[in-house]
């Protein structure tokens, strides 16, 4: 067994679990294994066990594991979270029912709000009131807290969220409630309070966020315990870091306590990898990332090498536009997020024809089990992957280096019986039509991060990855007028690779709520010093070197009377309210097209983002032997034709005209007629759409 040091990135998808391993010299090895939805940790352990045996790695030589998981998201989507209670200020138990006056579809008279994650009988009120200035208006009634604890214990709750009015200004009542509940409910009940998870104004968003955190917390804790136990049995004792939605990683224990931050952790890793790929690129660093896996398609905008970010997200809302105008369909979480638009269209998306002859693609998915018909695991309903097989785009024998057999005849039969015959079409025409419909659906996600935000997608490069992204990238680009596509090395496991390119990152916030021009420099310096002290304590507690930590200050500002803020980075050289206000004016004009010369500016929050560099150095990927060129029949817009099937190594810096198909271990790239592809100096495939 080898004794070189290794770090491992693991990303769980709906169909596959991707593993990327980088050794101390910078060489990366990759694997894809089937996901195990009944217990995702089992699939991880099986994949690592096989990889360790194949490469002859000493488990003790593994120094770190970075992990992204869909467990938190799936828990909410499937409403399978913990039995949760809520303790709140008297008069505010129904804030989860009242929500905001927003619905995702205008004029839908039959729209039903999603049910609260905490039923009304478990939402308990206690008397006591803190004012917006942090002063105690009404003392906390500890007898009310004791009665609430007895009720919650009788109801056998697994988790309790604590959210009282104005706790962002003074958390004393919440902290006392937490202490009293801990005494009466014991250590096994998961407790979290809003003043710790989200110390900001807006009682609904704060309450919703802490409730989501409580709802998924016990599930994440059980998953973390199971994963740690399985890894220990393999002899792996390395610390586990978890990717969070903001694009950084956290120690496992911290991630469990801030479980809501794990929603959308996987998609964030892919965007981080994409951003690192394009920084300093000779053709510019403005790209749209496109990640298509087995269940969903996800896109994000990267400008000047930096991913767009947001602090608003709704889980369970179908397509996420991160738009203040399209909300109300899910459960709000107010935390730092990589601004990802996600839609239910992936390789496992079910394809069907209804009684009226209408074709649908997704959002329902065949998942990992039973999966697409062509996988031979019991799936009977046609999926988009079966369409790819029928079109000749992906292998008709096996995927992932031969580890997943493909039954092409079963896929073609399902397409013929379920799609082509009901439509009265030949199988090739029907399959192309299904693909066109899927592409139309996926372009909505791309437009959500570009056109809908005042960006022209034709000005961007499309970076496509995920197991299926490179299959449809050319069709997506053609539909949007994008001329250049990049398919990175290890595109099929690019998210797992991105985990190894991420740093430890946390954010802390302190409310200010003062006029930006009138707040004193001493007041801002005091707040900044407090945030910095908390950040340094956390870095030390997590076992990192404080000297390596990097800190970035930003502020949330708005015109007085506005409902929402814009975030502005603070300039180096000290905090100044007037300078922040001027930065806000510029950002307001950039975002909304206008600014006010007379309205006063309110400084709402001061934020401190702490980053500890952890990204692994990468010098190359484990060599794979080039495959002999062969050919197969593929169906394009002009009809079926025989096309070469080559390996990535068969490309060079000179453009090669399509059509042809590139098969890697982890994904397949389709270069259609009218496009040309070349290999750049880093091994990425560059595709020019619409000619050489």
PDB file of C-alpha atoms in Angstrom, residues 171-410:
ATOM      1  CA  UNK A 171     -30.673  37.247  22.159  1.00  0.00           C
ATOM      2  CA  UNK A 172     -31.078  37.043  25.954  1.00  0.00           C
ATOM      3  CA  UNK A 173     -34.616  35.611  25.919  1.00  0.00           C
ATOM      4  CA  UNK A 174     -33.785  33.014  23.276  1.00  0.00           C
ATOM      5  CA  UNK A 175     -30.659  31.943  25.129  1.00  0.00           C
ATOM      6  CA  UNK A 176     -32.611  31.523  28.376  1.00  0.00           C
ATOM      7  CA  UNK A 177     -35.341  29.547  26.595  1.00  0.00           C
ATOM      8  CA  UNK A 178     -32.688  27.281  25.085  1.00  0.00           C
ATOM      9  CA  UNK A 179     -31.125  26.640  28.516  1.00  0.00           C
ATOM     10  CA  UNK A 180     -34.494  25.823  30.123  1.00  0.00           C
ATOM     11  CA  UNK A 181     -35.509  23.502  27.283  1.00  0.00           C
ATOM     12  CA  UNK A 182     -32.166  21.716  27.423  1.00  0.00           C
ATOM     13  CA  UNK A 183     -32.659  21.021  31.137  1.00  0.00           C
ATOM     14  CA  UNK A 184     -36.120  19.543  30.568  1.00  0.00           C
ATOM     15  CA  UNK A 185     -35.773  17.816  27.178  1.00  0.00           C
ATOM     16  CA  UNK A 186     -32.293  16.350  27.518  1.00  0.00           C
ATOM     17  CA  UNK A 187     -29.339  16.203  25.138  1.00  0.00           C
ATOM     18  CA  UNK A 188     -30.973  14.063  22.434  1.00  0.00           C
ATOM     19  CA  UNK A 189     -33.442  16.748  21.277  1.00  0.00           C
ATOM     20  CA  UNK A 190     -31.952  18.989  18.591  1.00  0.00           C
ATOM     21  CA  UNK A 191     -32.238  22.653  19.658  1.00  0.00           C
ATOM     22  CA  UNK A 192     -31.468  25.748  17.599  1.00  0.00           C
ATOM     23  CA  UNK A 193     -32.328  29.422  17.966  1.00  0.00           C
ATOM     24  CA  UNK A 194     -32.875  32.145  15.402  1.00  0.00           C
ATOM     25  CA  UNK A 195     -30.462  34.596  17.005  1.00  0.00           C
ATOM     26  CA  UNK A 196     -27.632  32.127  16.337  1.00  0.00           C
ATOM     27  CA  UNK A 197     -28.697  30.795  12.916  1.00  0.00           C
ATOM     28  CA  UNK A 198     -29.881  34.130  11.463  1.00  0.00           C
ATOM     29  CA  UNK A 199     -29.403  37.242  13.657  1.00  0.00           C
ATOM     30  CA  UNK A 200     -31.200  39.577  11.232  1.00  0.00           C
ATOM     31  CA  UNK A 201     -34.462  41.524  10.980  1.00  0.00           C
ATOM     32  CA  UNK A 202     -37.645  40.000   9.448  1.00  0.00           C
ATOM     33  CA  UNK A 203     -39.363  37.624  11.820  1.00  0.00           C
ATOM     34  CA  UNK A 204     -40.857  35.418   9.090  1.00  0.00           C
ATOM     35  CA  UNK A 205     -37.602  34.720   7.257  1.00  0.00           C
ATOM     36  CA  UNK A 206     -35.739  34.252  10.545  1.00  0.00           C
ATOM     37  CA  UNK A 207     -38.398  31.879  11.878  1.00  0.00           C
ATOM     38  CA  UNK A 208     -38.618  29.934   8.627  1.00  0.00           C
ATOM     39  CA  UNK A 209     -34.835  29.533   8.464  1.00  0.00           C
ATOM     40  CA  UNK A 210     -34.474  28.271  12.031  1.00  0.00           C
ATOM     41  CA  UNK A 211     -37.448  25.924  11.567  1.00  0.00           C
ATOM     42  CA  UNK A 212     -35.860  24.457   8.429  1.00  0.00           C
ATOM     43  CA  UNK A 213     -32.631  24.073  10.387  1.00  0.00           C
ATOM     44  CA  UNK A 214     -34.440  22.195  13.167  1.00  0.00           C
ATOM     45  CA  UNK A 215     -36.477  20.099  10.719  1.00  0.00           C
ATOM     46  CA  UNK A 216     -33.423  18.708   8.901  1.00  0.00           C
ATOM     47  CA  UNK A 217     -30.942  18.826  11.805  1.00  0.00           C
ATOM     48  CA  UNK A 218     -31.664  15.370  13.310  1.00  0.00           C
ATOM     49  CA  UNK A 219     -31.685  13.811   9.833  1.00  0.00           C
ATOM     50  CA  UNK A 220     -28.279  15.321   9.043  1.00  0.00           C
ATOM     51  CA  UNK A 221     -26.969  14.261  12.459  1.00  0.00           C
ATOM     52  CA  UNK A 222     -28.015  10.639  11.869  1.00  0.00           C
ATOM     53  CA  UNK A 223     -26.513  10.716   8.394  1.00  0.00           C
ATOM     54  CA  UNK A 224     -23.254  12.190   9.708  1.00  0.00           C
ATOM     55  CA  UNK A 225     -23.036   9.524  12.415  1.00  0.00           C
ATOM     56  CA  UNK A 226     -23.685   6.724   9.891  1.00  0.00           C
ATOM     57  CA  UNK A 227     -21.113   8.083   7.450  1.00  0.00           C
ATOM     58  CA  UNK A 228     -18.462   8.520  10.138  1.00  0.00           C
ATOM     59  CA  UNK A 229     -19.067   4.984  11.413  1.00  0.00           C
ATOM     60  CA  UNK A 230     -18.780   3.448   7.935  1.00  0.00           C
ATOM     61  CA  UNK A 231     -15.557   5.327   7.230  1.00  0.00           C
ATOM     62  CA  UNK A 232     -14.057   4.241  10.549  1.00  0.00           C
ATOM     63  CA  UNK A 233     -14.802   0.631   9.654  1.00  0.00           C
ATOM     64  CA  UNK A 234     -12.754   1.175   6.490  1.00  0.00           C
ATOM     65  CA  UNK A 235      -9.891   2.533   8.594  1.00  0.00           C
ATOM     66  CA  UNK A 236     -10.501   6.146   7.504  1.00  0.00           C
ATOM     67  CA  UNK A 237     -10.255   8.560  10.422  1.00  0.00           C
ATOM     68  CA  UNK A 238      -9.620  11.753   8.453  1.00  0.00           C
ATOM     69  CA  UNK A 239     -11.746  14.814   9.322  1.00  0.00           C
ATOM     70  CA  UNK A 240     -14.864  15.290   7.208  1.00  0.00           C
ATOM     71  CA  UNK A 241     -15.737  18.704   5.791  1.00  0.00           C
ATOM     72  CA  UNK A 242     -19.149  19.483   4.301  1.00  0.00           C
ATOM     73  CA  UNK A 243     -19.828  21.811   1.381  1.00  0.00           C
ATOM     74  CA  UNK A 244     -22.414  24.474   2.203  1.00  0.00           C
ATOM     75  CA  UNK A 245     -24.695  26.432  -0.088  1.00  0.00           C
ATOM     76  CA  UNK A 246     -22.414  29.475  -0.095  1.00  0.00           C
ATOM     77  CA  UNK A 247     -19.595  27.628  -1.841  1.00  0.00           C
ATOM     78  CA  UNK A 248     -17.300  27.029   1.143  1.00  0.00           C
ATOM     79  CA  UNK A 249     -16.836  24.033   3.411  1.00  0.00           C
ATOM     80  CA  UNK A 250     -17.481  23.526   7.116  1.00  0.00           C
ATOM     81  CA  UNK A 251     -16.329  20.923   9.654  1.00  0.00           C
ATOM     82  CA  UNK A 252     -18.881  18.140   9.987  1.00  0.00           C
ATOM     83  CA  UNK A 253     -19.889  19.095  13.544  1.00  0.00           C
ATOM     84  CA  UNK A 254     -20.532  22.715  12.540  1.00  0.00           C
ATOM     85  CA  UNK A 255     -22.482  21.584   9.479  1.00  0.00           C
ATOM     86  CA  UNK A 256     -24.775  19.462  11.650  1.00  0.00           C
ATOM     87  CA  UNK A 257     -25.584  22.454  13.856  1.00  0.00           C
ATOM     88  CA  UNK A 258     -26.225  24.642  10.784  1.00  0.00           C
ATOM     89  CA  UNK A 259     -28.010  21.965   8.788  1.00  0.00           C
ATOM     90  CA  UNK A 260     -30.068  24.437   6.732  1.00  0.00           C
ATOM     91  CA  UNK A 261     -26.809  25.630   5.180  1.00  0.00           C
ATOM     92  CA  UNK A 262     -26.440  22.209   3.499  1.00  0.00           C
ATOM     93  CA  UNK A 263     -29.410  22.800   1.200  1.00  0.00           C
ATOM     94  CA  UNK A 264     -27.997  23.023  -2.350  1.00  0.00           C
ATOM     95  CA  UNK A 265     -24.511  22.066  -1.178  1.00  0.00           C
ATOM     96  CA  UNK A 266     -23.804  19.894  -4.237  1.00  0.00           C
ATOM     97  CA  UNK A 267     -24.616  22.452  -6.952  1.00  0.00           C
ATOM     98  CA  UNK A 268     -22.449  25.042  -5.181  1.00  0.00           C
ATOM     99  CA  UNK A 269     -19.361  22.825  -5.524  1.00  0.00           C
ATOM    100  CA  UNK A 270     -19.755  22.562  -9.290  1.00  0.00           C
ATOM    101  CA  UNK A 271     -20.013  26.327  -9.639  1.00  0.00           C
ATOM    102  CA  UNK A 272     -16.896  26.834  -7.485  1.00  0.00           C
ATOM    103  CA  UNK A 273     -14.963  24.418  -9.714  1.00  0.00           C
ATOM    104  CA  UNK A 274     -16.230  26.277 -12.773  1.00  0.00           C
ATOM    105  CA  UNK A 275     -15.165  29.650 -11.337  1.00  0.00           C
ATOM    106  CA  UNK A 276     -11.664  28.369 -10.601  1.00  0.00           C
ATOM    107  CA  UNK A 277     -11.461  26.915 -14.104  1.00  0.00           C
ATOM    108  CA  UNK A 278     -12.073  30.240 -15.843  1.00  0.00           C
ATOM    109  CA  UNK A 279     -10.142  32.640 -13.603  1.00  0.00           C
ATOM    110  CA  UNK A 280      -7.378  34.156 -15.643  1.00  0.00           C
ATOM    111  CA  UNK A 281      -8.479  32.423 -18.843  1.00  0.00           C
ATOM    112  CA  UNK A 282      -7.214  34.200 -21.925  1.00  0.00           C
ATOM    113  CA  UNK A 283     -10.710  34.564 -23.415  1.00  0.00           C
ATOM    114  CA  UNK A 284     -12.261  36.062 -20.318  1.00  0.00           C
ATOM    115  CA  UNK A 285     -13.930  34.751 -17.180  1.00  0.00           C
ATOM    116  CA  UNK A 286     -17.615  35.381 -17.937  1.00  0.00           C
ATOM    117  CA  UNK A 287     -19.372  32.046 -18.207  1.00  0.00           C
ATOM    118  CA  UNK A 288     -22.656  30.302 -17.553  1.00  0.00           C
ATOM    119  CA  UNK A 289     -22.190  26.991 -15.769  1.00  0.00           C
ATOM    120  CA  UNK A 290     -24.517  24.179 -16.839  1.00  0.00           C
ATOM    121  CA  UNK A 291     -24.622  21.064 -14.664  1.00  0.00           C
ATOM    122  CA  UNK A 292     -26.958  18.267 -15.760  1.00  0.00           C
ATOM    123  CA  UNK A 293     -27.028  15.071 -13.773  1.00  0.00           C
ATOM    124  CA  UNK A 294     -29.535  12.297 -13.304  1.00  0.00           C
ATOM    125  CA  UNK A 295     -32.301  14.308 -11.621  1.00  0.00           C
ATOM    126  CA  UNK A 296     -31.923  18.035 -12.285  1.00  0.00           C
ATOM    127  CA  UNK A 297     -30.255  20.631 -14.467  1.00  0.00           C
ATOM    128  CA  UNK A 298     -28.546  23.516 -12.664  1.00  0.00           C
ATOM    129  CA  UNK A 299     -27.107  26.770 -13.965  1.00  0.00           C
ATOM    130  CA  UNK A 300     -25.250  29.726 -12.462  1.00  0.00           C
ATOM    131  CA  UNK A 301     -23.686  32.964 -13.667  1.00  0.00           C
ATOM    132  CA  UNK A 302     -19.964  33.658 -13.230  1.00  0.00           C
ATOM    133  CA  UNK A 303     -18.699  37.161 -14.023  1.00  0.00           C
ATOM    134  CA  UNK A 304     -15.049  38.199 -13.762  1.00  0.00           C
ATOM    135  CA  UNK A 305     -14.303  34.779 -12.298  1.00  0.00           C
ATOM    136  CA  UNK A 306     -16.730  35.205  -9.380  1.00  0.00           C
ATOM    137  CA  UNK A 307     -19.965  33.268  -8.959  1.00  0.00           C
ATOM    138  CA  UNK A 308     -23.149  35.268  -8.443  1.00  0.00           C
ATOM    139  CA  UNK A 309     -24.456  34.974  -4.893  1.00  0.00           C
ATOM    140  CA  UNK A 310     -27.709  35.545  -3.072  1.00  0.00           C
ATOM    141  CA  UNK A 311     -28.959  35.329   0.491  1.00  0.00           C
ATOM    142  CA  UNK A 312     -32.502  34.293  -0.456  1.00  0.00           C
ATOM    143  CA  UNK A 313     -33.580  30.812  -1.391  1.00  0.00           C
ATOM    144  CA  UNK A 314     -36.732  28.732  -1.289  1.00  0.00           C
ATOM    145  CA  UNK A 315     -36.501  24.968  -1.166  1.00  0.00           C
ATOM    146  CA  UNK A 316     -39.449  23.053  -2.577  1.00  0.00           C
ATOM    147  CA  UNK A 317     -40.333  25.749  -5.105  1.00  0.00           C
ATOM    148  CA  UNK A 318     -39.697  23.856  -8.361  1.00  0.00           C
ATOM    149  CA  UNK A 319     -37.406  26.006 -10.470  1.00  0.00           C
ATOM    150  CA  UNK A 320     -35.496  28.405  -8.255  1.00  0.00           C
ATOM    151  CA  UNK A 321     -35.056  31.815  -9.809  1.00  0.00           C
ATOM    152  CA  UNK A 322     -33.714  33.517  -6.669  1.00  0.00           C
ATOM    153  CA  UNK A 323     -36.062  36.365  -7.624  1.00  0.00           C
ATOM    154  CA  UNK A 324     -37.943  38.508  -5.154  1.00  0.00           C
ATOM    155  CA  UNK A 325     -40.805  38.566  -7.648  1.00  0.00           C
ATOM    156  CA  UNK A 326     -41.197  34.791  -7.970  1.00  0.00           C
ATOM    157  CA  UNK A 327     -41.535  33.529  -4.430  1.00  0.00           C
ATOM    158  CA  UNK A 328     -44.014  31.802  -2.187  1.00  0.00           C
ATOM    159  CA  UNK A 329     -43.838  28.246  -3.497  1.00  0.00           C
ATOM    160  CA  UNK A 330     -41.416  26.812  -0.943  1.00  0.00           C
ATOM    161  CA  UNK A 331     -39.812  27.253   2.451  1.00  0.00           C
ATOM    162  CA  UNK A 332     -37.578  30.351   2.673  1.00  0.00           C
ATOM    163  CA  UNK A 333     -34.012  30.054   3.889  1.00  0.00           C
ATOM    164  CA  UNK A 334     -32.042  33.253   4.362  1.00  0.00           C
ATOM    165  CA  UNK A 335     -28.390  32.278   4.268  1.00  0.00           C
ATOM    166  CA  UNK A 336     -25.520  32.759   1.817  1.00  0.00           C
ATOM    167  CA  UNK A 337     -26.134  30.799  -1.388  1.00  0.00           C
ATOM    168  CA  UNK A 338     -24.350  30.456  -4.689  1.00  0.00           C
ATOM    169  CA  UNK A 339     -27.096  31.807  -6.941  1.00  0.00           C
ATOM    170  CA  UNK A 340     -28.100  28.591  -8.715  1.00  0.00           C
ATOM    171  CA  UNK A 341     -31.180  28.117 -10.881  1.00  0.00           C
ATOM    172  CA  UNK A 342     -32.351  24.511 -10.760  1.00  0.00           C
ATOM    173  CA  UNK A 343     -35.046  22.705 -12.714  1.00  0.00           C
ATOM    174  CA  UNK A 344     -36.268  19.111 -12.678  1.00  0.00           C
ATOM    175  CA  UNK A 345     -34.761  17.869 -15.943  1.00  0.00           C
ATOM    176  CA  UNK A 346     -32.030  15.238 -15.797  1.00  0.00           C
ATOM    177  CA  UNK A 347     -31.052  11.941 -17.305  1.00  0.00           C
ATOM    178  CA  UNK A 348     -33.490  10.077 -15.071  1.00  0.00           C
ATOM    179  CA  UNK A 349     -36.434  12.404 -15.849  1.00  0.00           C
ATOM    180  CA  UNK A 350     -39.485  10.409 -16.873  1.00  0.00           C
ATOM    181  CA  UNK A 351     -40.840  10.909 -20.397  1.00  0.00           C
ATOM    182  CA  UNK A 352     -44.564  10.382 -20.912  1.00  0.00           C
ATOM    183  CA  UNK A 353     -47.486  11.076 -23.259  1.00  0.00           C
ATOM    184  CA  UNK A 354     -50.802  11.953 -21.614  1.00  0.00           C
ATOM    185  CA  UNK A 355     -54.322  11.234 -22.886  1.00  0.00           C
ATOM    186  CA  UNK A 356     -54.356  14.477 -24.857  1.00  0.00           C
ATOM    187  CA  UNK A 357     -51.152  13.582 -26.672  1.00  0.00           C
ATOM    188  CA  UNK A 358     -49.007  16.044 -24.738  1.00  0.00           C
ATOM    189  CA  UNK A 359     -45.409  15.019 -24.054  1.00  0.00           C
ATOM    190  CA  UNK A 360     -43.808  15.746 -20.685  1.00  0.00           C
ATOM    191  CA  UNK A 361     -40.185  15.424 -19.553  1.00  0.00           C
ATOM    192  CA  UNK A 362     -39.827  15.400 -15.744  1.00  0.00           C
ATOM    193  CA  UNK A 363     -39.854  16.713 -13.126  1.00  0.00           C
ATOM    194  CA  UNK A 364     -40.504  13.199 -11.791  1.00  0.00           C
ATOM    195  CA  UNK A 365     -37.392  11.050 -11.951  1.00  0.00           C
ATOM    196  CA  UNK A 366     -36.619   7.351 -12.001  1.00  0.00           C
ATOM    197  CA  UNK A 367     -33.760   8.080  -9.601  1.00  0.00           C
ATOM    198  CA  UNK A 368     -31.021   5.591  -8.848  1.00  0.00           C
ATOM    199  CA  UNK A 369     -33.493   2.761  -8.265  1.00  0.00           C
ATOM    200  CA  UNK A 370     -35.010   1.505 -10.479  1.00  0.00           C
ATOM    201  CA  UNK A 371     -33.412   4.065 -12.799  1.00  0.00           C
ATOM    202  CA  UNK A 372     -33.744   4.286 -16.594  1.00  0.00           C
ATOM    203  CA  UNK A 373     -34.999   1.286 -18.545  1.00  0.00           C
ATOM    204  CA  UNK A 374     -31.599   0.838 -20.210  1.00  0.00           C
ATOM    205  CA  UNK A 375     -29.877   0.189 -16.852  1.00  0.00           C
ATOM    206  CA  UNK A 376     -31.753  -3.081 -16.413  1.00  0.00           C
ATOM    207  CA  UNK A 377     -32.574  -2.516 -12.722  1.00  0.00           C
ATOM    208  CA  UNK A 378     -36.317  -2.918 -13.047  1.00  0.00           C
ATOM    209  CA  UNK A 379     -37.176   0.453 -14.565  1.00  0.00           C
ATOM    210  CA  UNK A 380     -40.125   0.253 -16.979  1.00  0.00           C
ATOM    211  CA  UNK A 381     -40.882   3.917 -17.768  1.00  0.00           C
ATOM    212  CA  UNK A 382     -38.878   5.698 -20.465  1.00  0.00           C
ATOM    213  CA  UNK A 383     -36.457   8.399 -19.321  1.00  0.00           C
ATOM    214  CA  UNK A 384     -34.290  11.031 -20.973  1.00  0.00           C
ATOM    215  CA  UNK A 385     -31.311   8.662 -20.675  1.00  0.00           C
ATOM    216  CA  UNK A 386     -33.276   6.117 -22.732  1.00  0.00           C
ATOM    217  CA  UNK A 387     -33.829   8.883 -25.296  1.00  0.00           C
ATOM    218  CA  UNK A 388     -30.063   9.485 -25.427  1.00  0.00           C
ATOM    219  CA  UNK A 389     -29.516   5.771 -26.033  1.00  0.00           C
ATOM    220  CA  UNK A 390     -32.197   5.737 -28.732  1.00  0.00           C
ATOM    221  CA  UNK A 391     -30.571   8.711 -30.454  1.00  0.00           C
ATOM    222  CA  UNK A 392     -27.175   7.006 -30.349  1.00  0.00           C
ATOM    223  CA  UNK A 393     -25.658   9.782 -28.228  1.00  0.00           C
ATOM    224  CA  UNK A 394     -24.427   7.605 -25.349  1.00  0.00           C
ATOM    225  CA  UNK A 395     -22.978   4.127 -25.372  1.00  0.00           C
ATOM    226  CA  UNK A 396     -25.284   1.249 -26.220  1.00  0.00           C
ATOM    227  CA  UNK A 397     -23.192  -1.234 -24.229  1.00  0.00           C
ATOM    228  CA  UNK A 398     -21.893   0.237 -20.939  1.00  0.00           C
ATOM    229  CA  UNK A 399     -21.183   3.450 -19.010  1.00  0.00           C
ATOM    230  CA  UNK A 400     -18.678   4.527 -16.320  1.00  0.00           C
ATOM    231  CA  UNK A 401     -15.839   2.398 -17.603  1.00  0.00           C
ATOM    232  CA  UNK A 402     -18.028  -0.661 -18.038  1.00  0.00           C
ATOM    233  CA  UNK A 403     -19.376  -0.663 -14.464  1.00  0.00           C
ATOM    234  CA  UNK A 404     -22.951   0.035 -15.607  1.00  0.00           C
ATOM    235  CA  UNK A 405     -24.309  -2.180 -18.384  1.00  0.00           C
ATOM    236  CA  UNK A 406     -26.644  -0.605 -20.952  1.00  0.00           C
ATOM    237  CA  UNK A 407     -29.536  -2.528 -22.523  1.00  0.00           C
ATOM    238  CA  UNK A 408     -30.063  -0.517 -25.707  1.00  0.00           C
ATOM    239  CA  UNK A 409     -32.827  -2.745 -27.063  1.00  0.00           C
ATOM    240  CA  UNK A 410     -34.895  -2.321 -23.902  1.00  0.00           C
TER     241      UNK A 410
END
